[in-house]
Amino acid sequence: MTTPMTGNMADQALRARALKVVPGGMYGHESTVLLPASYPQFFSRAEGAYIWDVDGNRYLDFMCAYGPNLLGYNNARVNDVAVAQLALGDTMTGPSAHFVDLAEALVGMVSHADWAMFCKNGTDATTMAMTTARAQTGKRRVLVAEGAYHGAAPWCTPMPGGIVPEERAFISKYQFNDIASLEAAVAAAGDDLAAIFAAPFKHDAFVDQFLPDPAYARRVRELCDQTGAMLVVDDVRAGFRLIRDCSWELVGVRPDLSCWGKSFANGHPISALLGSDSCREGASQIYATGSFWFAAVPMAAGVETLKILRESDYLEQSVRLGSQWRAGLDALAAKHGFALRQTGPVQMPQILFEDDPDFRVGFAWGEAMLRRGVYVHPWHNMFFCAAMTEADIAFALEAADDALGALRAQRATLEPHPVVMMMLGALAGEH
Ligand code: PMP
């Protein structure tokens, strides 16, 4: 049942060339130094739930491009609309009519939102949320949860390279789901609190995931109301994967601002800041723009994607398949003598091994699955897409059965991975 691999010669050749013309050969979350050595760096094609590396190896992809693939790669309805718009025009001297269509569609779906602004990446949206909150309130301090990822700008990047402390002078930390730490951070901010950022659920890398305690979410809202600060939900990763609305509708809390990206145009490059009337004035004061932010193709793709989200059962299906995957994996882990910690919503699963502090088992599991044609991640939450089928889950479970069996035999000989140790050390230092 192991997928025959055609080697990794093309990947290796590209890596060698990249090393000469790209610092480190790759950067950020795409850097394969953060992944087991056999993971491919370069891909040639993606279709439905599958990706092919440049050597022609096919993988069932549980990463979905780290989130953007929601309906399946190369979704015909979305891409037909995108190609038709491309023939008419993409980046022009101003936006197309889709700009207004897309803003209307998002405001129509997201309960707290009265307006939308578009940008390119999630970091653009979270940074604009911060500046909007400051413009609206005239205050400076911004609270973020310890360990939460909000992007790669100096105010929020998890890695310290090239950042000076002054760039984070008005950023303070609190603990997700911990009301006392939140209240202490709010009190310390005095009368200078501009915003509280919240992840829809705790989806930090390397650790178990936690859903928001509704009492914590309600307290965030109350504290914002008492201080005049803006509540920002960063839905860049989880947006439309938990509910067809802002994720905190699930706990009955409406933010002033929400940040969106990754998936609402099914992989076409666009992100958005959505806001309530409570900060429309602030949003109209900030200077936010970019050469590619008004491109028509991703906006057309976004309008079509949202239509499909409203019409289809993509969400219910991903929950059903996610539950099958979780239950099946638990049974297989038990069969082979492993204990898994499977956390987060089933359609955005985090899969960690018990008693694996340096991730050596997780890394070996990733490599064993990869060899069997399934791309899983050893320390980042994964994603389901609507193109996955029961047959795909059966294929993945068969691969997992085989992989865990092989891993059991190998377990005593596994070594820790030096780059993971370095990364965990850097993250610990950052906190
Ligand atoms: N916020 C969250 C919650 C994210 O997961 C990400 C990306 N992983 C970002 C912000 C930043 O998005 P981008 O990488 O598109 O800038």
Tab-separated table of C-alpha atoms and ligand atoms in Angstrom:
chain	number	residue	atom	x	y	z
A	1	MET	CA	0.000	0.000	0.000
A	2	THR	CA	3.004	2.305	0.264
A	3	THR	CA	2.881	4.838	-2.578
A	4	PRO	CA	5.889	4.251	-4.777
A	5	MET	CA	8.143	7.254	-4.418
A	6	THR	CA	10.016	8.555	-7.379
A	7	GLY	CA	12.818	9.981	-5.263
A	8	ASN	CA	13.627	13.571	-4.484
A	9	MET	CA	16.316	14.435	-7.041
A	10	ALA	CA	14.420	17.370	-8.554
A	11	ASP	CA	13.657	18.753	-5.086
A	12	GLN	CA	17.292	18.447	-4.012
A	13	ALA	CA	18.502	20.154	-7.188
A	14	LEU	CA	16.119	23.077	-6.640
A	15	ARG	CA	17.192	23.390	-3.012
A	16	ALA	CA	20.847	23.558	-4.052
A	17	ARG	CA	20.054	26.295	-6.592
A	18	ALA	CA	17.874	28.168	-4.098
A	19	LEU	CA	20.644	28.193	-1.511
A	20	LYS	CA	22.744	30.268	-3.894
A	21	VAL	CA	20.092	32.867	-4.729
A	22	VAL	CA	17.760	32.912	-1.682
A	23	PRO	CA	19.008	33.588	1.878
A	24	GLY	CA	18.925	30.231	3.632
A	25	GLY	CA	17.262	28.722	0.565
A	26	MET	CA	13.806	29.390	2.026
A	27	TYR	CA	12.271	31.433	4.843
A	28	GLY	CA	9.421	31.725	7.313
A	29	HIS	CA	6.958	28.905	7.859
A	30	GLU	CA	7.871	27.407	4.469
A	31	SER	CA	11.425	26.747	5.577
A	32	THR	CA	11.862	22.973	5.559
A	33	VAL	CA	14.496	23.192	8.281
A	34	LEU	CA	11.413	23.280	10.506
A	35	LEU	CA	10.190	19.976	9.128
A	36	PRO	CA	11.587	16.442	8.983
A	37	ALA	CA	14.436	16.141	6.486
A	38	SER	CA	12.551	14.089	3.906
A	39	TYR	CA	9.713	16.586	3.461
A	40	PRO	CA	9.700	18.074	-0.043
A	41	GLN	CA	10.297	21.794	-0.370
A	42	PHE	CA	8.917	22.268	-3.894
A	43	PHE	CA	5.614	21.286	-5.480
A	44	SER	CA	4.484	21.084	-9.075
A	45	ARG	CA	0.717	20.663	-8.900
A	46	ALA	CA	-2.359	20.527	-6.696
A	47	GLU	CA	-5.818	19.131	-7.425
A	48	GLY	CA	-8.705	18.563	-5.022
A	49	ALA	CA	-7.251	17.186	-1.778
A	50	TYR	CA	-3.881	16.210	-3.300
A	51	ILE	CA	-0.518	17.842	-3.967
A	52	TRP	CA	2.365	16.596	-6.097
A	53	ASP	CA	5.976	17.442	-5.334
A	54	VAL	CA	8.402	18.352	-8.100
A	55	ASP	CA	9.541	14.733	-8.287
A	56	GLY	CA	6.005	13.598	-9.053
A	57	ASN	CA	5.181	12.084	-5.642
A	58	ARG	CA	1.533	12.502	-4.750
A	59	TYR	CA	0.307	13.298	-1.221
A	60	LEU	CA	-3.101	13.546	0.391
A	61	ASP	CA	-2.595	17.030	1.844
A	62	PHE	CA	-3.690	17.665	5.431
A	63	MET	CA	-2.077	21.122	5.386
A	64	CYS	CA	-4.224	22.722	2.670
A	65	ALA	CA	-1.449	25.262	1.973
A	66	TYR	CA	-1.579	26.163	5.725
A	67	GLY	CA	-5.232	27.040	5.325
A	68	PRO	CA	-6.045	28.670	1.975
A	69	ASN	CA	-7.360	25.485	0.376
A	70	LEU	CA	-10.894	25.239	1.732
A	71	LEU	CA	-12.967	23.836	-1.146
A	72	GLY	CA	-10.255	21.758	-2.799
A	73	TYR	CA	-7.349	22.860	-4.945
A	74	ASN	CA	-8.221	24.037	-8.440
A	75	ASN	CA	-11.924	24.266	-7.632
A	76	ALA	CA	-13.570	24.523	-11.044
A	77	ARG	CA	-16.297	27.024	-10.139
A	78	VAL	CA	-13.895	29.411	-8.421
A	79	ASN	CA	-11.204	29.112	-11.050
A	80	ASP	CA	-13.605	29.558	-13.997
A	81	VAL	CA	-14.664	32.879	-12.509
A	82	ALA	CA	-11.019	33.826	-11.822
A	83	VAL	CA	-9.875	32.967	-15.350
A	84	ALA	CA	-12.773	34.893	-16.884
A	85	GLN	CA	-11.862	37.948	-14.805
A	86	LEU	CA	-8.169	37.543	-15.687
A	87	ALA	CA	-9.079	37.861	-19.359
A	88	LEU	CA	-10.830	41.149	-18.559
A	89	GLY	CA	-8.261	42.632	-16.180
A	90	ASP	CA	-6.684	42.007	-12.788
A	91	THR	CA	-4.454	44.712	-11.279
A	92	MET	CA	-5.802	47.900	-12.822
A	93	THR	CA	-5.663	51.587	-11.963
A	94	GLY	CA	-8.595	51.009	-9.618
A	95	PRO	CA	-10.680	48.078	-8.359
A	96	SER	CA	-13.441	46.338	-10.299
A	97	ALA	CA	-17.100	46.091	-9.277
A	98	HIS	CA	-16.186	42.880	-7.407
A	99	PHE	CA	-14.680	45.126	-4.701
A	100	VAL	CA	-18.175	46.205	-3.660
A	101	ASP	CA	-19.733	42.773	-4.340
A	102	LEU	CA	-17.180	41.113	-2.057
A	103	ALA	CA	-17.553	43.705	0.710
A	104	GLU	CA	-21.344	43.227	0.554
A	105	ALA	CA	-20.995	39.428	0.628
A	106	LEU	CA	-18.728	39.475	3.696
A	107	VAL	CA	-20.832	42.041	5.551
A	108	GLY	CA	-23.846	39.875	4.718
A	109	MET	CA	-22.292	36.743	6.212
A	110	VAL	CA	-20.365	38.059	9.224
A	111	SER	CA	-22.796	39.235	11.890
A	112	HIS	CA	-20.637	41.844	13.619
A	113	ALA	CA	-19.414	43.426	10.371
A	114	ASP	CA	-20.743	46.677	8.928
A	115	TRP	CA	-17.809	47.290	6.595
A	116	ALA	CA	-14.846	45.602	4.896
A	117	MET	CA	-11.383	46.650	3.713
A	118	PHE	CA	-9.238	44.406	1.524
A	119	CYS	CA	-5.542	43.647	1.592
A	120	LYS	CA	-3.289	40.742	0.619
A	121	ASN	CA	-2.034	38.732	3.607
A	122	GLY	CA	-3.248	37.974	7.091
A	123	THR	CA	-0.488	40.154	8.516
A	124	ASP	CA	-1.870	43.130	6.568
A	125	ALA	CA	-5.285	42.550	8.130
A	126	THR	CA	-4.034	42.145	11.715
A	127	THR	CA	-1.764	45.183	11.392
A	128	MET	CA	-4.630	47.260	10.013
A	129	ALA	CA	-6.788	46.067	12.920
A	130	MET	CA	-4.174	47.409	15.303
A	131	THR	CA	-3.866	50.793	13.578
A	132	THR	CA	-7.643	51.098	13.210
A	133	ALA	CA	-8.105	50.431	16.927
A	134	ARG	CA	-5.499	53.051	17.798
A	135	ALA	CA	-6.964	55.581	15.376
A	136	GLN	CA	-10.449	54.971	16.766
A	137	THR	CA	-9.514	55.155	20.446
A	138	GLY	CA	-6.561	57.535	20.415
A	139	LYS	CA	-4.864	55.018	22.732
A	140	ARG	CA	-1.710	52.991	22.310
A	141	ARG	CA	-1.566	49.691	24.192
A	142	VAL	CA	-2.565	46.411	22.525
A	143	LEU	CA	-3.007	43.084	24.369
A	144	VAL	CA	-2.245	39.797	22.654
A	145	ALA	CA	-2.365	36.269	24.063
A	146	GLU	CA	0.954	34.659	24.907
A	147	GLY	CA	2.075	32.372	22.072
A	148	ALA	CA	-0.650	33.467	19.636
A	149	TYR	CA	0.408	34.008	16.031
A	150	HIS	CA	-0.868	37.183	14.358
A	151	GLY	CA	1.617	37.411	11.500
A	152	ALA	CA	5.168	38.320	10.555
A	153	ALA	CA	5.295	42.115	11.099
A	154	PRO	CA	7.698	43.511	13.716
A	155	TRP	CA	4.891	44.039	16.278
A	156	CYS	CA	3.853	40.366	16.199
A	157	THR	CA	6.454	38.043	14.651
A	158	PRO	CA	7.366	35.128	16.925
A	159	MET	CA	11.053	35.218	15.970
A	160	PRO	CA	13.354	37.966	17.250
A	161	GLY	CA	15.642	38.467	14.206
A	162	GLY	CA	15.911	42.106	13.153
A	163	ILE	CA	13.327	43.376	15.636
A	164	VAL	CA	14.064	46.102	18.200
A	165	PRO	CA	12.139	46.177	21.515
A	166	GLU	CA	10.760	49.652	20.794
A	167	GLU	CA	8.672	48.180	17.970
A	168	ARG	CA	6.735	46.253	20.617
A	169	ALA	CA	6.753	48.983	23.233
A	170	PHE	CA	2.951	49.028	23.475
A	171	ILE	CA	2.272	45.307	23.114
A	172	SER	CA	1.433	43.357	26.305
A	173	LYS	CA	0.672	39.688	26.858
A	174	TYR	CA	-2.077	37.808	28.649
A	175	GLN	CA	-2.898	34.085	28.836
A	176	PHE	CA	-5.647	32.749	26.549
A	177	ASN	CA	-8.725	31.566	28.505
A	178	ASP	CA	-7.316	33.012	31.756
A	179	ILE	CA	-9.602	35.778	33.026
A	180	ALA	CA	-7.294	36.789	35.885
A	181	SER	CA	-4.315	37.350	33.572
A	182	LEU	CA	-6.517	39.283	31.174
A	183	GLU	CA	-7.839	41.518	33.946
A	184	ALA	CA	-4.301	42.119	35.208
A	185	ALA	CA	-3.089	43.113	31.724
A	186	VAL	CA	-6.079	45.429	31.254
A	187	ALA	CA	-5.464	47.032	34.667
A	188	ALA	CA	-1.768	47.515	33.837
A	189	ALA	CA	-2.757	49.283	30.595
A	190	GLY	CA	-4.527	51.965	32.669
A	191	ASP	CA	-6.359	54.411	30.435
A	192	ASP	CA	-4.164	53.651	27.405
A	193	LEU	CA	-5.803	50.462	26.088
A	194	ALA	CA	-6.532	50.488	22.331
A	195	ALA	CA	-7.304	46.829	21.611
A	196	ILE	CA	-7.455	43.272	22.853
A	197	PHE	CA	-6.574	40.655	20.238
A	198	ALA	CA	-8.051	37.178	20.581
A	199	ALA	CA	-7.533	34.055	18.529
A	200	PRO	CA	-10.854	32.312	17.808
A	201	PHE	CA	-9.430	29.302	19.655
A	202	LYS	CA	-5.932	28.667	20.949
A	203	HIS	CA	-4.270	27.297	17.826
A	204	ASP	CA	-0.617	27.903	18.677
A	205	ALA	CA	2.088	25.745	17.126
A	206	PHE	CA	3.832	22.957	19.106
A	207	VAL	CA	1.112	22.707	21.779
A	208	ASP	CA	-2.371	21.327	22.412
A	209	GLN	CA	-5.240	23.444	21.126
A	210	PHE	CA	-8.025	24.853	23.331
A	211	LEU	CA	-11.471	26.157	22.500
A	212	PRO	CA	-12.394	29.487	24.087
A	213	ASP	CA	-14.142	29.327	27.434
A	214	PRO	CA	-17.357	31.358	26.811
A	215	ALA	CA	-16.879	33.115	30.180
A	216	TYR	CA	-13.422	34.273	29.060
A	217	ALA	CA	-14.753	35.444	25.686
A	218	ARG	CA	-17.578	37.375	27.390
A	219	ARG	CA	-15.093	38.948	29.814
A	220	VAL	CA	-12.917	40.143	26.907
A	221	ARG	CA	-16.004	41.872	25.496
A	222	GLU	CA	-16.945	43.405	28.871
A	223	LEU	CA	-13.446	44.728	29.462
A	224	CYS	CA	-13.403	46.302	26.009
A	225	ASP	CA	-16.802	47.885	26.660
A	226	GLN	CA	-15.651	49.233	30.036
A	227	THR	CA	-12.382	50.695	28.738
A	228	GLY	CA	-13.483	51.724	25.243
A	229	ALA	CA	-10.903	49.373	23.701
A	230	MET	CA	-11.606	47.513	20.450
A	231	LEU	CA	-12.012	43.712	20.521
A	232	VAL	CA	-10.233	42.068	17.580
A	233	VAL	CA	-10.823	38.418	16.640
A	234	ASP	CA	-8.036	37.127	14.387
A	235	ASP	CA	-9.961	34.717	12.152
A	236	VAL	CA	-7.214	34.534	9.509
A	237	ARG	CA	-6.648	30.812	10.091
A	238	ALA	CA	-10.017	29.577	11.334
A	239	GLY	CA	-12.338	31.859	9.339
A	240	PHE	CA	-15.257	29.940	7.760
A	241	ARG	CA	-13.780	26.668	9.033
A	242	LEU	CA	-15.854	26.634	12.234
A	243	ILE	CA	-18.997	28.542	11.200
A	244	ARG	CA	-20.194	30.617	8.230
A	245	ASP	CA	-19.706	33.756	10.331
A	246	CYS	CA	-17.052	35.157	12.680
A	247	SER	CA	-15.805	32.232	14.798
A	248	TRP	CA	-16.753	33.920	18.093
A	249	GLU	CA	-20.436	33.789	17.107
A	250	LEU	CA	-20.066	30.242	18.450
A	251	VAL	CA	-19.542	31.660	21.944
A	252	GLY	CA	-22.016	34.491	21.469
A	253	VAL	CA	-19.436	37.309	21.457
A	254	ARG	CA	-19.175	39.940	18.723
A	255	PRO	CA	-15.879	41.747	18.174
A	256	ASP	CA	-15.427	45.263	16.817
A	257	LEU	CA	-12.904	44.033	14.250
A	258	SER	CA	-12.163	40.665	12.688
A	259	CYS	CA	-9.233	39.680	10.486
A	260	TRP	CA	-9.655	37.332	7.531
A	261	GLY	CA	-7.330	35.777	4.989
A	262	LYS	CA	-6.167	32.453	3.677
A	263	SER	CA	-9.348	30.695	2.578
A	264	PHE	CA	-12.203	33.026	1.645
A	265	ALA	CA	-11.101	33.134	-2.011
A	266	ASN	CA	-10.047	29.464	-1.888
A	267	GLY	CA	-6.347	30.256	-2.237
A	268	HIS	CA	-6.498	33.327	-4.429
A	269	PRO	CA	-4.428	36.005	-2.723
A	270	ILE	CA	-6.621	38.312	-0.701
A	271	SER	CA	-7.277	39.123	2.955
A	272	ALA	CA	-9.711	41.425	4.693
A	273	LEU	CA	-10.358	43.502	7.762
A	274	LEU	CA	-14.019	43.538	8.763
A	275	GLY	CA	-15.355	46.024	11.260
A	276	SER	CA	-18.409	47.263	13.060
A	277	ASP	CA	-19.657	50.820	13.047
A	278	SER	CA	-17.917	51.177	16.437
A	279	CYS	CA	-14.645	51.776	14.561
A	280	ARG	CA	-15.685	52.871	11.069
A	281	GLU	CA	-14.352	56.364	11.840
A	282	GLY	CA	-10.940	55.028	12.932
A	283	ALA	CA	-10.736	52.795	9.871
A	284	SER	CA	-11.392	55.755	7.605
A	285	GLN	CA	-8.455	57.631	9.155
A	286	ILE	CA	-5.668	55.063	8.654
A	287	TYR	CA	-3.512	55.035	5.535
A	288	ALA	CA	-3.652	51.457	4.290
A	289	THR	CA	-2.905	50.368	0.755
A	290	GLY	CA	-0.786	48.198	-1.525
A	291	SER	CA	-0.105	47.926	-5.247
A	292	PHE	CA	-1.892	44.576	-5.511
A	293	TRP	CA	-4.620	45.045	-2.930
A	294	PHE	CA	-7.313	46.011	-5.450
A	295	ALA	CA	-6.705	43.226	-7.967
A	296	ALA	CA	-9.953	42.010	-9.517
A	297	VAL	CA	-9.190	38.280	-9.917
A	298	PRO	CA	-8.965	37.375	-6.205
A	299	MET	CA	-12.059	39.475	-5.503
A	300	ALA	CA	-14.038	37.637	-8.189
A	301	ALA	CA	-12.745	34.348	-6.732
A	302	GLY	CA	-13.790	35.510	-3.268
A	303	VAL	CA	-17.350	36.318	-4.325
A	304	GLU	CA	-17.694	32.859	-5.909
A	305	THR	CA	-16.087	31.060	-2.948
A	306	LEU	CA	-18.456	32.733	-0.485
A	307	LYS	CA	-21.404	31.739	-2.671
A	308	ILE	CA	-20.257	28.101	-2.514
A	309	LEU	CA	-19.782	28.336	1.265
A	310	ARG	CA	-23.365	29.530	1.639
A	311	GLU	CA	-24.813	26.912	-0.739
A	312	SER	CA	-22.850	23.772	0.096
A	313	ASP	CA	-22.359	21.481	3.093
A	314	TYR	CA	-18.544	21.893	2.992
A	315	LEU	CA	-18.426	22.578	6.728
A	316	GLU	CA	-20.653	19.736	7.884
A	317	GLN	CA	-18.741	17.335	5.636
A	318	SER	CA	-15.359	18.398	7.031
A	319	VAL	CA	-16.664	17.875	10.575
A	320	ARG	CA	-17.943	14.402	9.643
A	321	LEU	CA	-14.675	13.353	7.990
A	322	GLY	CA	-12.607	15.005	10.714
A	323	SER	CA	-14.448	12.945	13.328
A	324	GLN	CA	-13.768	9.755	11.371
A	325	TRP	CA	-10.074	10.613	11.101
A	326	ARG	CA	-9.773	11.415	14.817
A	327	ALA	CA	-11.578	8.289	16.018
A	328	GLY	CA	-9.756	6.070	13.527
A	329	LEU	CA	-6.361	7.436	14.515
A	330	ASP	CA	-7.045	7.016	18.222
A	331	ALA	CA	-7.919	3.361	17.637
A	332	LEU	CA	-4.770	2.798	15.569
A	333	ALA	CA	-2.551	4.544	18.119
A	334	ALA	CA	-3.932	2.275	20.838
A	335	LYS	CA	-3.400	-0.783	18.646
A	336	HIS	CA	0.270	0.112	18.178
A	337	GLY	CA	0.970	1.241	21.737
A	338	PHE	CA	1.020	5.021	21.232
A	339	ALA	CA	-1.001	7.684	23.034
A	340	LEU	CA	-1.997	10.663	20.897
A	341	ARG	CA	-3.136	14.096	22.006
A	342	GLN	CA	-5.635	15.086	19.337
A	343	THR	CA	-6.944	18.578	20.074
A	344	GLY	CA	-8.710	21.467	18.378
A	345	PRO	CA	-11.826	21.242	16.212
A	346	VAL	CA	-11.836	17.922	14.274
A	347	GLN	CA	-11.670	19.818	10.968
A	348	MET	CA	-8.527	21.700	12.162
A	349	PRO	CA	-6.769	18.919	14.060
A	350	GLN	CA	-3.587	19.162	16.068
A	351	ILE	CA	-1.976	15.736	16.485
A	352	LEU	CA	0.807	15.405	19.060
A	353	PHE	CA	2.288	12.337	20.704
A	354	GLU	CA	2.217	11.847	24.460
A	355	ASP	CA	5.692	11.653	26.069
A	356	ASP	CA	7.361	13.316	23.081
A	357	PRO	CA	8.759	16.623	24.433
A	358	ASP	CA	11.366	17.003	21.688
A	359	PHE	CA	9.009	15.855	18.900
A	360	ARG	CA	11.213	12.966	17.818
A	361	VAL	CA	8.237	10.609	17.560
A	362	GLY	CA	6.126	13.266	15.835
A	363	PHE	CA	8.829	13.897	13.260
A	364	ALA	CA	9.279	10.192	12.556
A	365	TRP	CA	5.486	9.804	12.224
A	366	GLY	CA	5.415	12.653	9.704
A	367	GLU	CA	8.128	11.022	7.621
A	368	ALA	CA	6.485	7.607	7.828
A	369	MET	CA	3.156	9.079	6.634
A	370	LEU	CA	4.873	11.023	3.882
A	371	ARG	CA	6.444	7.831	2.541
A	372	ARG	CA	2.942	6.396	2.376
A	373	GLY	CA	1.540	9.329	0.421
A	374	VAL	CA	-0.008	11.420	3.224
A	375	TYR	CA	1.273	14.899	4.123
A	376	VAL	CA	0.746	15.560	7.851
A	377	HIS	CA	2.415	18.151	10.074
A	378	PRO	CA	4.229	17.180	13.277
A	379	TRP	CA	3.580	20.376	15.278
A	380	HIS	CA	1.140	22.678	13.454
A	381	ASN	CA	-2.617	22.305	13.298
A	382	MET	CA	-3.870	20.746	10.089
A	383	PHE	CA	-6.873	21.458	7.870
A	384	PHE	CA	-9.600	19.559	6.053
A	385	CYS	CA	-10.840	20.683	2.638
A	386	ALA	CA	-14.195	20.019	1.024
A	387	ALA	CA	-12.600	17.849	-1.683
A	388	MET	CA	-11.676	15.159	0.843
A	389	THR	CA	-13.795	12.023	0.728
A	390	GLU	CA	-14.396	8.984	2.908
A	391	ALA	CA	-12.122	7.055	0.549
A	392	ASP	CA	-9.344	9.583	1.291
A	393	ILE	CA	-9.791	9.112	5.034
A	394	ALA	CA	-9.745	5.340	4.574
A	395	PHE	CA	-6.507	5.710	2.567
A	396	ALA	CA	-4.985	7.922	5.277
A	397	LEU	CA	-5.995	5.513	8.040
A	398	GLU	CA	-4.493	2.587	6.166
A	399	ALA	CA	-1.275	4.598	5.823
A	400	ALA	CA	-1.399	5.450	9.538
A	401	ASP	CA	-1.843	1.789	10.499
A	402	ASP	CA	1.241	0.878	8.522
A	403	ALA	CA	3.232	3.941	9.648
A	404	LEU	CA	2.501	3.460	13.358
A	405	GLY	CA	3.438	-0.197	13.090
A	406	ALA	CA	6.782	0.745	11.562
A	407	LEU	CA	7.282	3.520	14.106
A	408	ARG	CA	6.755	1.203	17.027
A	409	ALA	CA	9.683	-0.916	15.866
A	410	GLN	CA	11.844	2.179	15.363
A	411	ARG	CA	10.899	4.126	18.494
A	412	ALA	CA	13.912	3.300	20.698
A	413	THR	CA	16.382	4.451	18.050
A	414	LEU	CA	14.836	7.877	17.288
A	415	GLU	CA	16.978	10.997	17.774
A	416	PRO	CA	15.838	14.542	18.652
A	417	HIS	CA	15.848	17.028	15.801
A	418	PRO	CA	18.345	19.886	16.388
A	419	VAL	CA	16.352	22.585	14.587
A	420	VAL	CA	13.181	21.835	16.549
A	421	MET	CA	15.155	22.121	19.767
A	422	MET	CA	16.504	25.494	18.610
A	423	MET	CA	13.035	26.663	17.607
A	424	LEU	CA	11.475	25.601	20.923
A	425	GLY	CA	14.312	27.373	22.728
A	426	ALA	CA	13.785	30.580	20.725
A	427	LEU	CA	10.031	30.510	21.376
A	428	ALA	CA	10.601	29.936	25.083
A	429	GLY	CA	13.022	32.894	25.129
A	430	GLU	CA	10.515	35.087	23.317
A	431	HIS	CA	7.920	34.588	26.051
B	1	PMP	N1	-3.124	35.336	11.986
B	1	PMP	C1	-3.247	34.004	12.071
B	1	PMP	C2	-4.128	33.424	13.132
B	1	PMP	C3	-2.572	33.166	11.188
B	1	PMP	O1	-2.697	31.842	11.280
B	1	PMP	C4	-1.762	33.752	10.182
B	1	PMP	C5	-0.991	32.899	9.201
B	1	PMP	N2	-0.662	31.640	9.602
B	1	PMP	C6	-1.659	35.140	10.148
B	1	PMP	C7	-2.360	35.906	11.055
B	1	PMP	C8	-0.798	35.824	9.138
B	1	PMP	O2	-1.297	35.587	7.857
B	1	PMP	P1	-0.329	35.714	6.595
B	1	PMP	O3	0.663	34.609	6.700
B	1	PMP	O4	-1.240	35.565	5.427
B	1	PMP	O5	0.306	37.079	6.672
